[in-house]
Coordinates of C-alpha atoms and ligand atoms in Angstrom, one line a residue:
M12 CA -32.8 22.1 99.3
K13 CA -35.0 19.3 100.8
V14 CA -37.3 17.7 98.3
G15 CA -39.7 15.0 99.3
Y16 CA -41.4 12.3 97.3
V17 CA -44.4 10.1 98.0
Y18 CA -44.4 6.5 96.6
D19 CA -45.7 3.2 97.8
P20 CA -46.2 -0.2 96.0
V21 CA -50.0 0.2 96.9
Y22 CA -50.2 2.4 93.8
L23 CA -49.4 -0.6 91.6
K24 CA -52.4 -2.5 93.0
H25 CA -54.7 -0.3 90.9
D26 CA -54.6 -3.0 88.1
T27 CA -55.8 -1.7 84.8
G28 CA -54.5 -4.5 82.6
Q29 CA -53.6 -3.3 79.1
H30 CA -54.9 0.2 79.7
V31 CA -52.4 3.1 78.9
E32 CA -52.8 4.3 82.5
N33 CA -51.1 1.3 84.1
A34 CA -48.7 0.3 86.9
G35 CA -45.8 0.3 84.5
R36 CA -45.9 4.1 84.5
L37 CA -44.9 4.4 88.2
E38 CA -42.5 1.4 87.8
A39 CA -40.7 3.3 85.0
I40 CA -40.4 6.4 87.1
I41 CA -39.1 4.7 90.2
S42 CA -36.6 2.5 88.4
H43 CA -35.2 5.6 86.6
L44 CA -34.9 7.5 89.9
D45 CA -33.2 4.4 91.4
R46 CA -30.9 3.9 88.4
T47 CA -29.7 7.5 88.3
G48 CA -29.2 7.6 92.1
L49 CA -31.6 10.5 92.4
K50 CA -33.8 8.7 95.0
E51 CA -30.8 9.0 97.4
E52 CA -31.1 12.8 97.2
L53 CA -34.8 12.9 98.1
V54 CA -36.7 12.6 101.4
P55 CA -39.2 9.8 101.3
I56 CA -42.7 10.6 102.6
K57 CA -44.9 7.7 103.7
P58 CA -48.5 8.0 102.3
R59 CA -51.6 7.0 104.3
A60 CA -55.2 6.4 103.2
A61 CA -57.4 9.4 103.0
T62 CA -60.4 9.3 105.3
A63 CA -64.0 9.3 104.2
E64 CA -64.2 12.8 105.7
E65 CA -61.3 14.0 103.6
L66 CA -62.8 12.6 100.4
S67 CA -66.0 14.4 101.3
L68 CA -64.2 17.7 101.0
V69 CA -64.7 17.2 97.3
H70 CA -66.9 14.2 96.6
D71 CA -70.5 13.3 97.3
A72 CA -71.1 10.4 99.7
S73 CA -72.8 8.5 96.8
H74 CA -69.7 8.7 94.6
I75 CA -67.4 7.5 97.4
A76 CA -69.8 4.6 98.1
H77 CA -70.0 3.8 94.4
I78 CA -66.2 3.5 94.0
R79 CA -65.9 1.4 97.2
E80 CA -68.7 -1.0 96.1
A81 CA -67.4 -1.3 92.6
A82 CA -64.0 -2.4 94.0
H83 CA -65.7 -4.8 96.4
E84 CA -67.6 -6.3 93.5
G85 CA -64.3 -7.0 91.6
G86 CA -63.9 -3.8 89.6
G87 CA -64.7 -3.3 85.9
W88 CA -65.3 -0.4 83.6
L89 CA -66.9 2.7 85.0
D90 CA -67.1 4.4 81.6
A91 CA -65.4 4.0 78.2
D92 CA -62.1 5.2 79.6
T93 CA -61.9 4.4 83.3
V94 CA -61.4 0.9 84.7
M95 CA -61.0 -0.5 88.2
S96 CA -59.7 -3.6 89.9
P97 CA -60.5 -5.0 93.4
D98 CA -57.7 -3.0 95.0
S99 CA -58.3 0.2 93.1
Y100 CA -60.3 1.8 96.0
E101 CA -57.4 1.2 98.4
A102 CA -54.9 2.6 95.9
A103 CA -57.2 5.7 95.3
L104 CA -57.5 6.3 99.0
Y105 CA -53.7 6.3 99.3
A106 CA -53.3 8.5 96.2
A107 CA -55.4 11.2 97.8
G108 CA -53.8 10.6 101.2
G109 CA -50.3 10.6 99.7
L110 CA -50.9 14.0 98.3
I111 CA -52.2 15.2 101.7
K112 CA -49.0 13.9 103.3
A113 CA -46.9 15.6 100.7
T114 CA -48.8 18.9 101.4
E115 CA -48.3 18.5 105.1
A116 CA -44.6 17.8 104.8
V117 CA -44.2 21.1 102.8
M118 CA -46.5 23.1 105.1
D119 CA -44.9 21.8 108.3
G120 CA -41.5 22.7 106.9
E121 CA -40.1 19.1 106.8
V122 CA -39.2 19.6 103.2
D123 CA -39.1 22.6 100.9
S124 CA -41.1 21.0 98.1
A125 CA -42.6 17.6 97.4
F126 CA -43.8 15.4 94.5
A127 CA -46.5 12.8 95.1
L128 CA -45.9 9.9 92.6
V129 CA -49.3 8.4 92.8
R130 CA -52.0 6.7 90.8
P131 CA -54.8 6.6 89.9
P132 CA -54.5 10.3 88.7
G133 CA -57.2 12.7 89.8
H134 CA -57.9 16.0 87.9
H135 CA -60.8 14.7 85.8
A136 CA -62.8 13.3 88.8
T137 CA -65.8 15.5 89.7
A138 CA -67.9 15.6 92.9
K139 CA -70.2 13.0 91.5
R140 CA -68.3 10.9 89.1
A141 CA -65.1 9.1 88.1
M142 CA -63.8 9.8 84.5
G143 CA -60.7 10.0 82.4
F144 CA -58.8 7.4 84.4
C145 CA -59.5 9.3 87.6
L146 CA -61.5 8.0 90.6
F147 CA -61.0 10.8 93.3
N148 CA -59.6 14.2 92.6
N149 CA -56.4 14.1 94.6
I150 CA -55.3 17.7 94.0
A151 CA -58.7 19.2 94.8
I152 CA -58.9 17.1 98.0
A153 CA -55.4 18.1 99.2
T154 CA -56.1 21.8 98.3
R155 CA -59.3 21.8 100.3
Y156 CA -57.5 20.0 103.2
A157 CA -54.7 22.6 103.2
L158 CA -57.1 25.6 103.0
A159 CA -58.9 24.2 106.1
K160 CA -56.0 22.8 108.2
Y161 CA -53.6 25.6 107.7
K162 CA -56.2 28.4 107.4
L163 CA -54.6 29.5 104.1
E164 CA -56.4 32.3 102.3
R165 CA -55.2 31.5 98.9
I166 CA -53.8 28.5 97.0
A167 CA -52.8 28.5 93.3
I168 CA -53.1 25.3 91.3
V169 CA -51.1 25.1 88.0
D170 CA -52.2 22.3 85.8
F171 CA -49.9 21.5 82.8
D172 CA -51.4 18.1 81.9
V173 CA -52.4 18.1 78.2
H174 CA -56.0 17.5 79.2
H175 CA -58.3 20.1 80.9
G176 CA -58.7 19.3 84.6
N177 CA -62.5 19.6 84.5
G178 CA -62.9 18.1 88.0
T179 CA -60.5 20.7 89.6
H180 CA -62.1 23.5 87.5
E181 CA -65.5 22.5 88.8
A182 CA -64.4 22.1 92.4
F183 CA -63.1 25.7 92.7
Y184 CA -65.1 27.5 90.0
D185 CA -66.9 29.6 92.7
N186 CA -64.1 29.6 95.3
P187 CA -62.2 32.9 95.3
G188 CA -59.5 31.3 97.6
V189 CA -58.2 29.0 94.8
L190 CA -56.7 30.1 91.5
Y191 CA -56.9 27.4 88.9
T192 CA -54.8 27.7 85.7
S193 CA -54.8 25.0 83.0
T194 CA -52.9 24.7 79.8
H195 CA -54.7 22.1 77.7
E196 CA -55.0 20.9 74.1
Y197 CA -58.4 22.2 72.8
P198 CA -60.7 21.0 71.5
F199 CA -59.8 17.6 73.0
Y200 CA -60.8 15.3 75.9
P201 CA -62.9 16.1 77.9
G202 CA -64.1 19.0 75.8
T203 CA -64.2 21.5 78.7
G204 CA -61.9 24.5 79.5
D205 CA -63.1 27.3 77.3
E206 CA -61.2 30.5 77.7
S207 CA -64.4 32.4 78.4
E208 CA -65.0 30.4 81.7
T209 CA -63.2 32.5 84.3
G210 CA -65.0 31.6 87.6
S211 CA -68.3 32.8 89.0
G212 CA -69.5 35.4 91.6
Q213 CA -66.7 36.4 93.9
A214 CA -64.4 34.0 92.2
R215 CA -64.5 35.7 88.8
G216 CA -61.0 35.7 87.4
T217 CA -59.7 32.9 89.5
T218 CA -60.2 30.2 86.8
V219 CA -57.7 30.7 84.0
N220 CA -58.3 28.3 81.1
I221 CA -55.7 28.4 78.4
P222 CA -57.0 26.3 75.5
L223 CA -54.1 25.6 73.1
P224 CA -54.4 24.3 69.6
A225 CA -52.7 21.0 68.8
G226 CA -49.0 21.2 67.8
C227 CA -47.8 23.6 70.5
G228 CA -44.2 23.1 71.7
D229 CA -41.8 24.6 74.2
D230 CA -41.9 28.1 72.7
E231 CA -45.7 28.3 72.8
Y232 CA -45.9 26.9 76.4
L233 CA -43.2 29.2 77.7
A234 CA -44.9 32.2 76.0
V235 CA -48.1 31.3 77.8
F236 CA -46.3 30.8 81.1
E237 CA -44.6 34.1 80.9
R238 CA -47.4 36.2 79.5
I239 CA -50.4 34.7 81.3
I240 CA -49.6 32.3 84.2
V241 CA -46.8 34.3 85.8
P242 CA -48.7 37.5 86.0
V243 CA -52.0 35.9 87.2
V244 CA -50.3 33.9 89.9
R245 CA -48.3 36.9 91.0
R246 CA -51.4 39.0 91.2
F247 CA -53.3 36.3 93.1
N248 CA -50.3 36.0 95.6
P249 CA -50.9 32.5 96.9
R250 CA -49.6 31.0 100.2
L251 CA -49.0 27.6 98.5
I252 CA -48.7 26.4 94.9
M253 CA -50.0 23.0 93.9
V254 CA -49.2 21.5 90.5
S255 CA -51.2 19.0 88.5
A256 CA -48.1 17.6 86.7
G257 CA -49.1 15.7 83.6
Y258 CA -46.4 14.9 81.1
D259 CA -48.7 14.0 78.2
P260 CA -47.9 17.3 76.3
H261 CA -44.5 15.6 75.5
W262 CA -43.9 15.2 71.7
D263 CA -43.5 11.4 71.9
D264 CA -46.7 10.9 74.0
G265 CA -49.3 8.9 72.1
L266 CA -52.3 10.4 73.8
A267 CA -52.1 13.9 72.5
M268 CA -50.7 16.1 69.8
M269 CA -48.4 18.6 71.5
Q270 CA -44.6 19.0 71.0
V271 CA -43.2 19.8 74.4
S272 CA -39.7 18.4 75.2
I273 CA -38.2 17.4 78.6
S274 CA -36.3 20.6 78.6
G275 CA -39.6 22.4 78.1
F276 CA -41.1 20.8 81.2
A277 CA -37.9 21.6 83.2
R278 CA -38.3 25.3 82.1
M279 CA -42.0 25.3 83.2
V280 CA -41.1 23.8 86.5
Q281 CA -38.3 26.4 86.9
I282 CA -40.9 29.2 86.3
I283 CA -43.3 27.7 88.8
K284 CA -40.6 27.2 91.4
G285 CA -39.5 30.8 90.9
L286 CA -43.1 31.9 91.6
A287 CA -43.2 29.8 94.8
D288 CA -39.8 31.2 95.9
E289 CA -41.0 34.8 95.2
L290 CA -44.5 34.5 96.7
C291 CA -44.9 31.8 99.2
W292 CA -41.6 30.7 100.9
G293 CA -41.0 28.2 98.1
R294 CA -44.0 26.1 99.2
L295 CA -44.6 23.8 96.2
V296 CA -46.4 20.5 95.9
F297 CA -46.6 18.4 92.7
A298 CA -49.2 15.7 92.0
L299 CA -48.6 13.2 89.2
E300 CA -51.5 13.2 86.6
G301 CA -50.9 11.9 83.1
G302 CA -47.9 11.0 80.9
Y303 CA -48.1 7.8 78.9
N304 CA -44.8 7.4 77.0
L305 CA -42.8 5.6 79.7
N306 CA -39.3 7.1 78.8
A307 CA -40.6 10.6 78.3
L308 CA -42.5 10.3 81.6
A309 CA -39.6 8.9 83.7
Y310 CA -37.1 11.4 82.3
S311 CA -39.5 14.3 82.7
V312 CA -40.2 13.4 86.3
K313 CA -36.5 13.2 87.0
A314 CA -36.0 16.6 85.3
T315 CA -38.7 18.0 87.6
F316 CA -36.9 16.7 90.7
D317 CA -33.6 18.1 89.4
V318 CA -35.1 21.5 89.1
L319 CA -36.7 21.3 92.5
L320 CA -33.3 20.3 93.9
G321 CA -31.9 23.5 92.4
K322 CA -29.9 21.9 89.6
T323 CA -29.4 23.7 86.3
D324 CA -27.9 21.0 84.2
I325 CA -31.0 19.1 83.1
A326 CA -30.7 16.0 80.9
D327 CA -33.1 15.7 77.9
P328 CA -32.2 12.3 76.4
L329 CA -35.1 12.5 73.9
G330 CA -34.3 16.0 72.6
K331 CA -36.6 18.3 70.7
S332 CA -39.6 17.2 68.7
P333 CA -38.4 15.7 65.4
H334 CA -41.7 16.6 63.8
R335 CA -41.3 19.1 61.1
F336 CA -44.7 20.6 60.7
G337 CA -45.0 24.2 61.8
T338 CA -46.3 25.2 65.2
P339 CA -49.5 27.2 65.5
D340 CA -49.6 31.0 66.0
I341 CA -51.0 31.5 69.5
A342 CA -50.4 35.3 69.5
P343 CA -54.1 36.0 69.0
L344 CA -55.0 33.6 71.9
I345 CA -52.5 35.3 74.2
K346 CA -53.9 38.7 73.3
R347 CA -57.5 37.6 74.1
L348 CA -56.4 36.0 77.4
E349 CA -54.6 39.2 78.4
A350 CA -57.8 41.1 77.7
I351 CA -60.1 38.6 79.5
H352 CA -57.8 38.5 82.6
H353 CA -57.0 42.3 82.5
L354 CA -53.3 41.8 82.2
V355 CA -52.8 44.8 79.9
Ligands
ZN413 ZN1 -53.8 14.1 80.7

């Protein structure tokens, strides 16, 4: 099993100071992969900068110019959550380009699967604006790029970040060639991702929003994967699966209120890998989105690589959630989603 990873120190140059989305996140991941010797088992993929034309697959020219000029003028706050430094534009070009390179490596058969360890993250960025720590929508850009370059008819995006990927949702809402599934805490930032929004026109049914109440843990996530995500992805029958991998549903993450463990993430990755093996020759590309507890993030990314490498003994040094409050009953939500998406 050949598993690729994208990383470059250019991603540390997006300097956000004391912000929770900071360079320390990638440093924690890379030093853990080094320390455990896992990096030796992976194939390095060198990123490049995305071109203006590639960014334009998703973003308006005015948005691209706005980010370029904001960096040129020294950076600063774009909104209440999103901050830039002078080198953020360059890092953002390499984040999008890094995911493109990961996608090419998988599609060209150089590796079986790949994980782009990039920042800034992307899934909140829309055609016209940066938001939620995201400047350009890396996964939407790489997906459009893959659809065009490889003439793929169908790509599925699975987004397990705790926040709704409103930018990705918007980018493909009317595109029947892209299935977007999102598990997200709801109501929560950014407020989008209602279950009734399922795509428009020909694309009806290809947006699958799974808005979860706070407090969901491994059992709830796995139930949703088995009952909703597996059947919709199977029915869609993609030629490639892309993953917005955010590890902020972890129980020890300070940004949200979910209870997922490292073992829970590993199980989700196993399910997604099983779908890729069954449906699309194992073609699977991961993009790093959120995850703000540095230990939980580093261990979970390593667990993801272990699963991609075909290992079954997955370390979970942080264990299950110690929180003793009960988990919510999501059976009614699953029933509604099964009806909305004609799964029964
Ligand atoms: Zn997130």
